[in-house]
Coordinates of C-alpha atoms and ligand atoms in Angstrom, one line a residue:
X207 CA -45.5 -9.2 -1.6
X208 CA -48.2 -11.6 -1.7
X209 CA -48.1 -12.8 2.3
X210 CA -47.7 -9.8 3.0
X211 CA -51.2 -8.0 1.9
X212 CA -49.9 -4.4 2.3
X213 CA -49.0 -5.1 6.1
X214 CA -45.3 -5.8 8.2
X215 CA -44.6 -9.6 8.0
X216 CA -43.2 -10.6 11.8
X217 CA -41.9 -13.8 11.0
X218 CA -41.5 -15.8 14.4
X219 CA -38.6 -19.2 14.2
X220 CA -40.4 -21.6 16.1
X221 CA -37.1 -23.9 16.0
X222 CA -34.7 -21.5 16.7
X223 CA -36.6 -21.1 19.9
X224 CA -36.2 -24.9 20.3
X225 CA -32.9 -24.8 19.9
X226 CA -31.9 -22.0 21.7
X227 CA -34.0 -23.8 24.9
X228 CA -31.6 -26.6 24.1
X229 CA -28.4 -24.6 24.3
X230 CA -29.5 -23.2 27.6
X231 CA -30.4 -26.4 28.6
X232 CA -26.9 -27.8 27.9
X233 CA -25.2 -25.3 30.0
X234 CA -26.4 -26.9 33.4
X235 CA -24.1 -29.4 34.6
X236 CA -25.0 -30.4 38.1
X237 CA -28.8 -32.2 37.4
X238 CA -30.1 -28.7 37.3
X239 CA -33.7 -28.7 35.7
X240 CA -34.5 -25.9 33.0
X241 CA -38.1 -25.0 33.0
X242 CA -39.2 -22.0 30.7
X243 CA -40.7 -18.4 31.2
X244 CA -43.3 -17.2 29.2
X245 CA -45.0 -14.3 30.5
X246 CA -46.7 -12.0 28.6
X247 CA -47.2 -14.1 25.7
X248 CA -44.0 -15.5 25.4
X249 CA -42.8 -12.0 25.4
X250 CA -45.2 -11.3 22.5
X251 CA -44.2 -14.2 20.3
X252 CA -47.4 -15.8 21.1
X253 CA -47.4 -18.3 24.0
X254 CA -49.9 -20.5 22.4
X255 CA -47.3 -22.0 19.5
X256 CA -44.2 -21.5 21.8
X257 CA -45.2 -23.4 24.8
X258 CA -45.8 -26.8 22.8
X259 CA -42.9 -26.1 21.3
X260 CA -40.9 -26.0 24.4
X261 CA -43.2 -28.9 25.7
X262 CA -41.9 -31.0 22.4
X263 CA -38.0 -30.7 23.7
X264 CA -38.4 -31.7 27.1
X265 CA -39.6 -28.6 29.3
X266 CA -41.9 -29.3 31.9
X267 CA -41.9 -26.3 34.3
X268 CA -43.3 -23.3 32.9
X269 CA -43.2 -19.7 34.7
X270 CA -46.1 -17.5 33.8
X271 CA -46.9 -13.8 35.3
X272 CA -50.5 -13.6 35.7
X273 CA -53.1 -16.1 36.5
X274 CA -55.0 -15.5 32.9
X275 CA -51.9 -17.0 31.4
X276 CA -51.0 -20.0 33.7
X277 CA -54.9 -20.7 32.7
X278 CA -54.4 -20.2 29.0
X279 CA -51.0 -22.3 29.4
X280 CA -52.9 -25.5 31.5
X281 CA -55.1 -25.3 28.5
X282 CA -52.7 -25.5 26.2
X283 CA -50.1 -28.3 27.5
X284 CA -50.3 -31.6 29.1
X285 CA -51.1 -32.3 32.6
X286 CA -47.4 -33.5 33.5
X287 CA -46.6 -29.3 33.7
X288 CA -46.2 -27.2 36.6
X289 CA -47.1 -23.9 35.6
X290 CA -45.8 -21.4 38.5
X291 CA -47.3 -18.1 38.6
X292 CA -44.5 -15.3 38.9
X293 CA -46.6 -12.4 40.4
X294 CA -48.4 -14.9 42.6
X295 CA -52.3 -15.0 43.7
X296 CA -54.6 -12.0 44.3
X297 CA -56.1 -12.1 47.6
X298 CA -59.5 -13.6 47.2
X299 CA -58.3 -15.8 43.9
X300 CA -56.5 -18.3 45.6
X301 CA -58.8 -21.6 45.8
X302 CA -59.2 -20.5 41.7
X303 CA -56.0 -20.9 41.7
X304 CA -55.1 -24.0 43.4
X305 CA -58.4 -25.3 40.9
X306 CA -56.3 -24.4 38.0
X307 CA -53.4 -26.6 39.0
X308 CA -51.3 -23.3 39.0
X309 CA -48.5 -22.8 41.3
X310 CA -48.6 -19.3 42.8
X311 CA -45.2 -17.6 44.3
X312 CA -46.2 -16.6 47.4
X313 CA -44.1 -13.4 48.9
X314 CA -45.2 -12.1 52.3
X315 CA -46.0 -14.8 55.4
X316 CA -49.6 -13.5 55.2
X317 CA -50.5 -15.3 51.9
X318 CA -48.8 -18.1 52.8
X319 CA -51.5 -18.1 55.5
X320 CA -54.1 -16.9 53.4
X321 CA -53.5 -19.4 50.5
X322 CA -52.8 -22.6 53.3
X323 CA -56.7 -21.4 55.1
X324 CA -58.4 -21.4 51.4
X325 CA -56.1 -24.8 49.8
X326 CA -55.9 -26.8 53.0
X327 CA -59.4 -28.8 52.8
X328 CA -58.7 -29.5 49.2
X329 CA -57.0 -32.6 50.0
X330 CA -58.8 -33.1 53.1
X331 CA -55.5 -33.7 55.0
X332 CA -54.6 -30.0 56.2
X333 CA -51.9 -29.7 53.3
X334 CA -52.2 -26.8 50.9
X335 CA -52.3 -27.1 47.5
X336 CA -48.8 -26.9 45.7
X337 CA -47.4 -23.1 46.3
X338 CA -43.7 -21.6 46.1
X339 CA -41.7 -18.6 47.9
X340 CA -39.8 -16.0 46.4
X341 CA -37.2 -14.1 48.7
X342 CA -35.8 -10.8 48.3
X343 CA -32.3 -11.2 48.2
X344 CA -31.2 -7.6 47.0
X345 CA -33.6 -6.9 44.0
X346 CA -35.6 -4.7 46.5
X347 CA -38.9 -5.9 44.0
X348 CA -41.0 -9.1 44.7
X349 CA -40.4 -11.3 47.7
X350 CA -39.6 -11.5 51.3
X351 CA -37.2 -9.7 53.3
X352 CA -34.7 -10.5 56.0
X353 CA -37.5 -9.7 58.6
X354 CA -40.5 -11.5 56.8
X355 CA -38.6 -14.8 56.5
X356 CA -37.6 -14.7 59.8
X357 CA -41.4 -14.4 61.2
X358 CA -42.4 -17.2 58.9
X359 CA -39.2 -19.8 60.1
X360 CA -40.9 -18.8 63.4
X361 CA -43.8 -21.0 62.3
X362 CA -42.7 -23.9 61.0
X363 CA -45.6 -26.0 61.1
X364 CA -46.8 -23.1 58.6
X365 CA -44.8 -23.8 56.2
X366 CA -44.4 -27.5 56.0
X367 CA -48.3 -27.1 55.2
X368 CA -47.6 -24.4 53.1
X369 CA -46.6 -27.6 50.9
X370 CA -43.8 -25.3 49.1
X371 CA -42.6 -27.1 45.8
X372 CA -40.0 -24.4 44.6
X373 CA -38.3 -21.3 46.7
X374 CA -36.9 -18.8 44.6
X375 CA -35.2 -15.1 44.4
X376 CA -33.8 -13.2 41.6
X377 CA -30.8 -11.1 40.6
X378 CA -30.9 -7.6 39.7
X379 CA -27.6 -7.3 37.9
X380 CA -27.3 -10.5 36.3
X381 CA -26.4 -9.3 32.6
X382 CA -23.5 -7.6 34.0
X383 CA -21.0 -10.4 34.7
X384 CA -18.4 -9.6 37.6
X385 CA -21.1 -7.0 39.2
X386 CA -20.6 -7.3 43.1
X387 CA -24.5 -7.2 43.9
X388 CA -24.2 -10.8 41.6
X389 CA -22.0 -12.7 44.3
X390 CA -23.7 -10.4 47.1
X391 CA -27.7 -12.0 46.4
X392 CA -25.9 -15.6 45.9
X393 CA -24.8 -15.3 49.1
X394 CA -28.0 -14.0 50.5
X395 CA -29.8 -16.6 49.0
X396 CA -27.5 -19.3 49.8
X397 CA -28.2 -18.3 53.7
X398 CA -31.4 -18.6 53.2
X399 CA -32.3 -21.3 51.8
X400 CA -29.6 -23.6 54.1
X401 CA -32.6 -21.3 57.2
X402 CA -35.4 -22.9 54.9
X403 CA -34.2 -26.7 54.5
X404 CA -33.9 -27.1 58.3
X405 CA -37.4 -27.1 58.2
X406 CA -38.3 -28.4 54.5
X407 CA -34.8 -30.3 53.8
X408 CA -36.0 -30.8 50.3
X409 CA -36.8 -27.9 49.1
X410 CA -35.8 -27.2 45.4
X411 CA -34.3 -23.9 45.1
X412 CA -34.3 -21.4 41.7
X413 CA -32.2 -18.2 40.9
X414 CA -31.3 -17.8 37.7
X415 CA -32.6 -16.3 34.7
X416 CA -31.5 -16.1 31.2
X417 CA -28.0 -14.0 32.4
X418 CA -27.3 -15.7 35.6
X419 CA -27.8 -19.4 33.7
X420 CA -24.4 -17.6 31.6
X421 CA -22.6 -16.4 35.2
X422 CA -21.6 -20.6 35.9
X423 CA -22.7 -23.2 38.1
X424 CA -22.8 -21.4 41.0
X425 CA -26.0 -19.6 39.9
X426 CA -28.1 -22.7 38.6
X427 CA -29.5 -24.6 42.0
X428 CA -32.2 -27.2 41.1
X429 CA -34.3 -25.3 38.4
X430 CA -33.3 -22.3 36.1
X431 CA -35.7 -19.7 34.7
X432 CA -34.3 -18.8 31.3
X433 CA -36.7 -16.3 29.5
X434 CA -35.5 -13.8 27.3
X435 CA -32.6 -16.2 26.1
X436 CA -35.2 -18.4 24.3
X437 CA -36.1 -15.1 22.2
X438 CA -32.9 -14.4 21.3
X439 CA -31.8 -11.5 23.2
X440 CA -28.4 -11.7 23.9
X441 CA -28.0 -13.1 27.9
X442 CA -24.3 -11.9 27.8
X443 CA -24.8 -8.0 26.6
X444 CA -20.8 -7.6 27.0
X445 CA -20.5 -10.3 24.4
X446 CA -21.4 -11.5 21.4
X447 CA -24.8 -13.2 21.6
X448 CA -24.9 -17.0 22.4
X449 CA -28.4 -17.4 21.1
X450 CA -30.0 -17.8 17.6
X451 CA -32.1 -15.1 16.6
X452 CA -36.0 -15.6 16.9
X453 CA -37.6 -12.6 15.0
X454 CA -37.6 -11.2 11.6
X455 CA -39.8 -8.1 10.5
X456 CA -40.1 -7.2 7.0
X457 CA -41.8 -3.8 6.4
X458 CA -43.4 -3.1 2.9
X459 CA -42.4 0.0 0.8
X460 CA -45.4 2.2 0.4
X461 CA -43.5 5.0 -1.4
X462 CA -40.0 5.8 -2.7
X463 CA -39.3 9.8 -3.4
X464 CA -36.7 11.6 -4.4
X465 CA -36.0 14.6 -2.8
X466 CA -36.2 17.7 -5.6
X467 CA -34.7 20.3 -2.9
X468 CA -33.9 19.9 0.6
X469 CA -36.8 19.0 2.9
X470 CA -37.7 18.5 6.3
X471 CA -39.0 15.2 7.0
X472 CA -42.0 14.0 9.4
X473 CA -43.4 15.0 12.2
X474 CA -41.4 18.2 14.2
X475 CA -39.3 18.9 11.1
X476 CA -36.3 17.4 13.0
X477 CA -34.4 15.7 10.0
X478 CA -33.6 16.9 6.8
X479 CA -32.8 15.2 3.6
X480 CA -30.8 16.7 1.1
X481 CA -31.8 17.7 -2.4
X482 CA -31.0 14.5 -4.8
X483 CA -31.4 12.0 -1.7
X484 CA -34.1 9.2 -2.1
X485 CA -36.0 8.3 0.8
X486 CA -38.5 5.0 1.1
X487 CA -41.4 5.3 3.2
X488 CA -42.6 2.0 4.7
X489 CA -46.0 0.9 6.8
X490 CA -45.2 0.3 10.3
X491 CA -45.0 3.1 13.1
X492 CA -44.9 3.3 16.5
X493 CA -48.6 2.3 16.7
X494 CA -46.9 -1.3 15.7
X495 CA -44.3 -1.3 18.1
X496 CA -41.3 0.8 16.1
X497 CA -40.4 2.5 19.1
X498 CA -40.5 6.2 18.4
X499 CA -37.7 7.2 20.8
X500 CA -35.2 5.9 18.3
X501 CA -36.4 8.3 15.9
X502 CA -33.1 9.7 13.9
X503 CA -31.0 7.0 15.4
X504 CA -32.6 3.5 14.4
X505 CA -31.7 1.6 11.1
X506 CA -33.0 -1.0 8.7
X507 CA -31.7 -3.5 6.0
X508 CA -33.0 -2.4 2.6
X509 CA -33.8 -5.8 0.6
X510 CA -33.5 -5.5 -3.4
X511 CA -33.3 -8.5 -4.8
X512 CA -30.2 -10.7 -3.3
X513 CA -28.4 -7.8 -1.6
X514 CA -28.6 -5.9 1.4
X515 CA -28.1 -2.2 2.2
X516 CA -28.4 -1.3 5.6
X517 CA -30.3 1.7 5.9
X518 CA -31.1 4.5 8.3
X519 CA -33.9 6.0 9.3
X520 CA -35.0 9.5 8.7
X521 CA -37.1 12.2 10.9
X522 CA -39.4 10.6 13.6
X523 CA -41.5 7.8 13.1
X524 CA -45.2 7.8 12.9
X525 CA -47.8 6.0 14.1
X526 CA -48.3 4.0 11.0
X527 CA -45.3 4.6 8.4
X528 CA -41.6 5.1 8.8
X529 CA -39.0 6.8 6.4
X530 CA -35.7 5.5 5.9
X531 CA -32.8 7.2 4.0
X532 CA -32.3 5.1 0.6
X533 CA -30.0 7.3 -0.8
X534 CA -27.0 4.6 -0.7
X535 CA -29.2 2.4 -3.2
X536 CA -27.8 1.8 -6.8
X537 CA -30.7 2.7 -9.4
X538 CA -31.0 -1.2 -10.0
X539 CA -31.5 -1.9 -6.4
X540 CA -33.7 1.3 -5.7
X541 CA -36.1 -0.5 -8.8
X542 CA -36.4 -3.9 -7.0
X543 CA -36.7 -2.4 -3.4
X544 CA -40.0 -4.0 -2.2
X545 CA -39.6 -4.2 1.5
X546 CA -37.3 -3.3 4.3
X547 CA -36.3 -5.4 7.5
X548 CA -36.5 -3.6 10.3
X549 CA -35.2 -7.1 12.7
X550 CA -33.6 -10.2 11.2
X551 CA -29.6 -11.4 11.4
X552 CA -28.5 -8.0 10.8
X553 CA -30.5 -5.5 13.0
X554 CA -31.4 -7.5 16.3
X555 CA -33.6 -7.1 18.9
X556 CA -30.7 -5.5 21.1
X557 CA -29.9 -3.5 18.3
X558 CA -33.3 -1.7 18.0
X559 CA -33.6 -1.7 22.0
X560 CA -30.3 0.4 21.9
X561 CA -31.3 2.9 19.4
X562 CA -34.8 3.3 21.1
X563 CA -33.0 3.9 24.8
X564 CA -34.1 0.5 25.7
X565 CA -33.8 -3.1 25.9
X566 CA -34.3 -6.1 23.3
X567 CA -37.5 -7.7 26.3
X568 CA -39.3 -4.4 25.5
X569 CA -38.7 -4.6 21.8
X570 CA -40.2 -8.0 21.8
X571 CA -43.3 -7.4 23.9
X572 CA -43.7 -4.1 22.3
X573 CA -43.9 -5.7 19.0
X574 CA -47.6 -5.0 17.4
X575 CA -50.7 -6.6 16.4
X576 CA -51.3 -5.4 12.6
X577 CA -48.6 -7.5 11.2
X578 CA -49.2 -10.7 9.4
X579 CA -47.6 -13.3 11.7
X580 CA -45.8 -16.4 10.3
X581 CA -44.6 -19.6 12.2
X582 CA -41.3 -21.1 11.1
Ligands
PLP66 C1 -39.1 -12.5 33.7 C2 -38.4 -13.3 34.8 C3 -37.5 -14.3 34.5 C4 -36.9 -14.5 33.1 O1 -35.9 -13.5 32.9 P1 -35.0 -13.4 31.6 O2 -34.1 -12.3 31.9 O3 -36.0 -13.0 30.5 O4 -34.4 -14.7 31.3 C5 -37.0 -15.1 35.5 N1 -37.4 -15.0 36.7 C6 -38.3 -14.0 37.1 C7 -38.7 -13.9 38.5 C8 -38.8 -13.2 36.1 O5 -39.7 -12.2 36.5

């Protein structure tokens, strides 16, 4: 238990990252381009080892959310990036910005003004400084309507300053293959970008992220977006997951009991454990990112030695510690139980995302600060 020093060991596979970029990667058939997102940390695997990672196997284009990160990410990599910004440039922010080298996605015709009026002298020739446009095509989230892409093909001398490198939309449905909104926002977007490249014929055009890479062809257009995918949840949730898996979190035992007479266990007395049954309490809670809602439902592999017992957990987790029912432990095993994984090979991100009500992204990003991080 040495690397561990009493704390959760999150152990992060660098290569399987690699590789799983290289698998998306090698789904794109027609020239498409397959840039990376890696917002919020690299979904809190820690942008700063995963993005020169990425860089190493041939991605240029990364996608960031905020303006803190593209700045943290132009830091970090060489200058031959583009690091696009996915929720774009605060009004006020965008000559910072453009100063950055960070591409914002702009998504209503009046910060396409507003970021051509603050960019445009940077050059001195009336162009703005590299920017991209996100439509709306049924998501009903970021980007420009039907109405707000017509005022702005109104004005086309606006956008050819606008000097838009990448226009973009994004599906809502995408992990559910065969979904009719799917073919609905391809042919939404389809329209509009054939409105677009009448007046910018080159424009390079984006829609898919991890899922939609996974729906075909159709769905790839110049650049893809693949995030989640490179973490190893599953892009194809109605199939067996594609991807290697990126995380494993090993949980030291604090405590093992055995249960003299039946007793409630934790907080609410919602769960009781029998009289006879052992139970192993381990350090980690919700306070680390064990999601609390799948109190009762969630499950963990018990490691003793060589073999594996997968576990479930018991009463609702805590802030700090969580108890698992050990009960199906031989007494050999129960004497060399030192930790138990809560995420590896046999408990997945999905996995835990299910049993907590939610998805494998929010299991990732959710995924705490105490615990001794190691890079494979
Ligand atoms: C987060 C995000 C992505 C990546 O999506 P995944 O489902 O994680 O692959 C792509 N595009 C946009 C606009 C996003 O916000």
């Amino acid at each position: 238990m040495s690397d561990y020093e009493g704390e959760g060991l999150l152990t992060i596979d660098l290569g399987a990252i690699a590789e799983n970029y290289t698998r998306m990667r090698a789904r794109l058939k027609n020239g498409s381009e397959c840039g990376a997102v890696v917002k919020a940390d690299a979904y809190g695997l820690g942008a700063a080892k995963v993005a020169p990672v990425l860089y190493r196997v041939g991605c240029r284009t990364f996608f960031a959310a905020t303006r803190q990160e593209g700045e943290q990410l132009r830091a970090l990599l060489p200058e031959d990036v583009r690091i696009f910004l996915l929720t774009g440039v605060r009004r006020g922010c965008e000559r910072a910005c453009a100063e950055a080298g960070l591409i914002p996605v702009l998504v209503t015709p009046a910060q396409v003004q507003r970021w051509i009026e603050a960019t445009g002298e940077l050059d001195g020739g009336g162009l703005a400084a590299p920017s991209a446009l996100k439509l709306d095509s049924g998501m009903t989230r970021l980007g420009m309507g039907t109405e707000e892409l017509a005022e702005l093909l109104a004005q086309p001398a606006l956008l050819q300053r606008a000097n838009l490198q990448l226009v973009l939309s994004h599906l809502a449905c995408a992990d559910e293959n065969g979904h009719a909104q799917n073919d609905a926002q391809l042919a939404t977007f389809t329209g509009a970008l054939a409105q677009l490249r009448r007046i910018c014929p080159q424009l390079p055009a984006s829609f898919a992220n991890s899922s939609a890479i996974c729906l075909g062809e159709a769905y790839h257009f110049d650049l893809v977006r693949p995030g989640c995918a490179l973490y190893g949840v599953n892009p194809t949730p109605s199939e067996p997951n594609p991807m290697r898996p990126v995380v494993s979190l090993r949980l030291p035992v604090l405590q093992l009991r055995r249960v003299s007479h039946d007793s409630a266990v934790g907080y609410g007395a919602t769960q009781f454990a029998a009289a006879g049954s052992w139970l192993a309490v381990v350090r980690g809670g919700y306070a680390d990112g064990i999601l609390r809602a799948q109190s009762g439902r969630g499950c963990g592999v018990a490691l003793a030695g060589d073999e594996r017992v997968v576990v479930p957990m018991m009463g609702r987790v805590s802030m700090d510690t969580t108890v698992f029912d050990i009960s199906a432990l031989s007494e050999a095993q129960r004497a060399r139980l030192e930790v138990i994984e809560l995420l590896g090979d046999s408990v997945t991100v999905d996995d835990m995302g299910a049993a907590a009500g939610t998805i494998g992204y929010e299991i990732l990003t959710s995924l705490g600060r105490r615990y001794s991080r190691r890079y494979l």
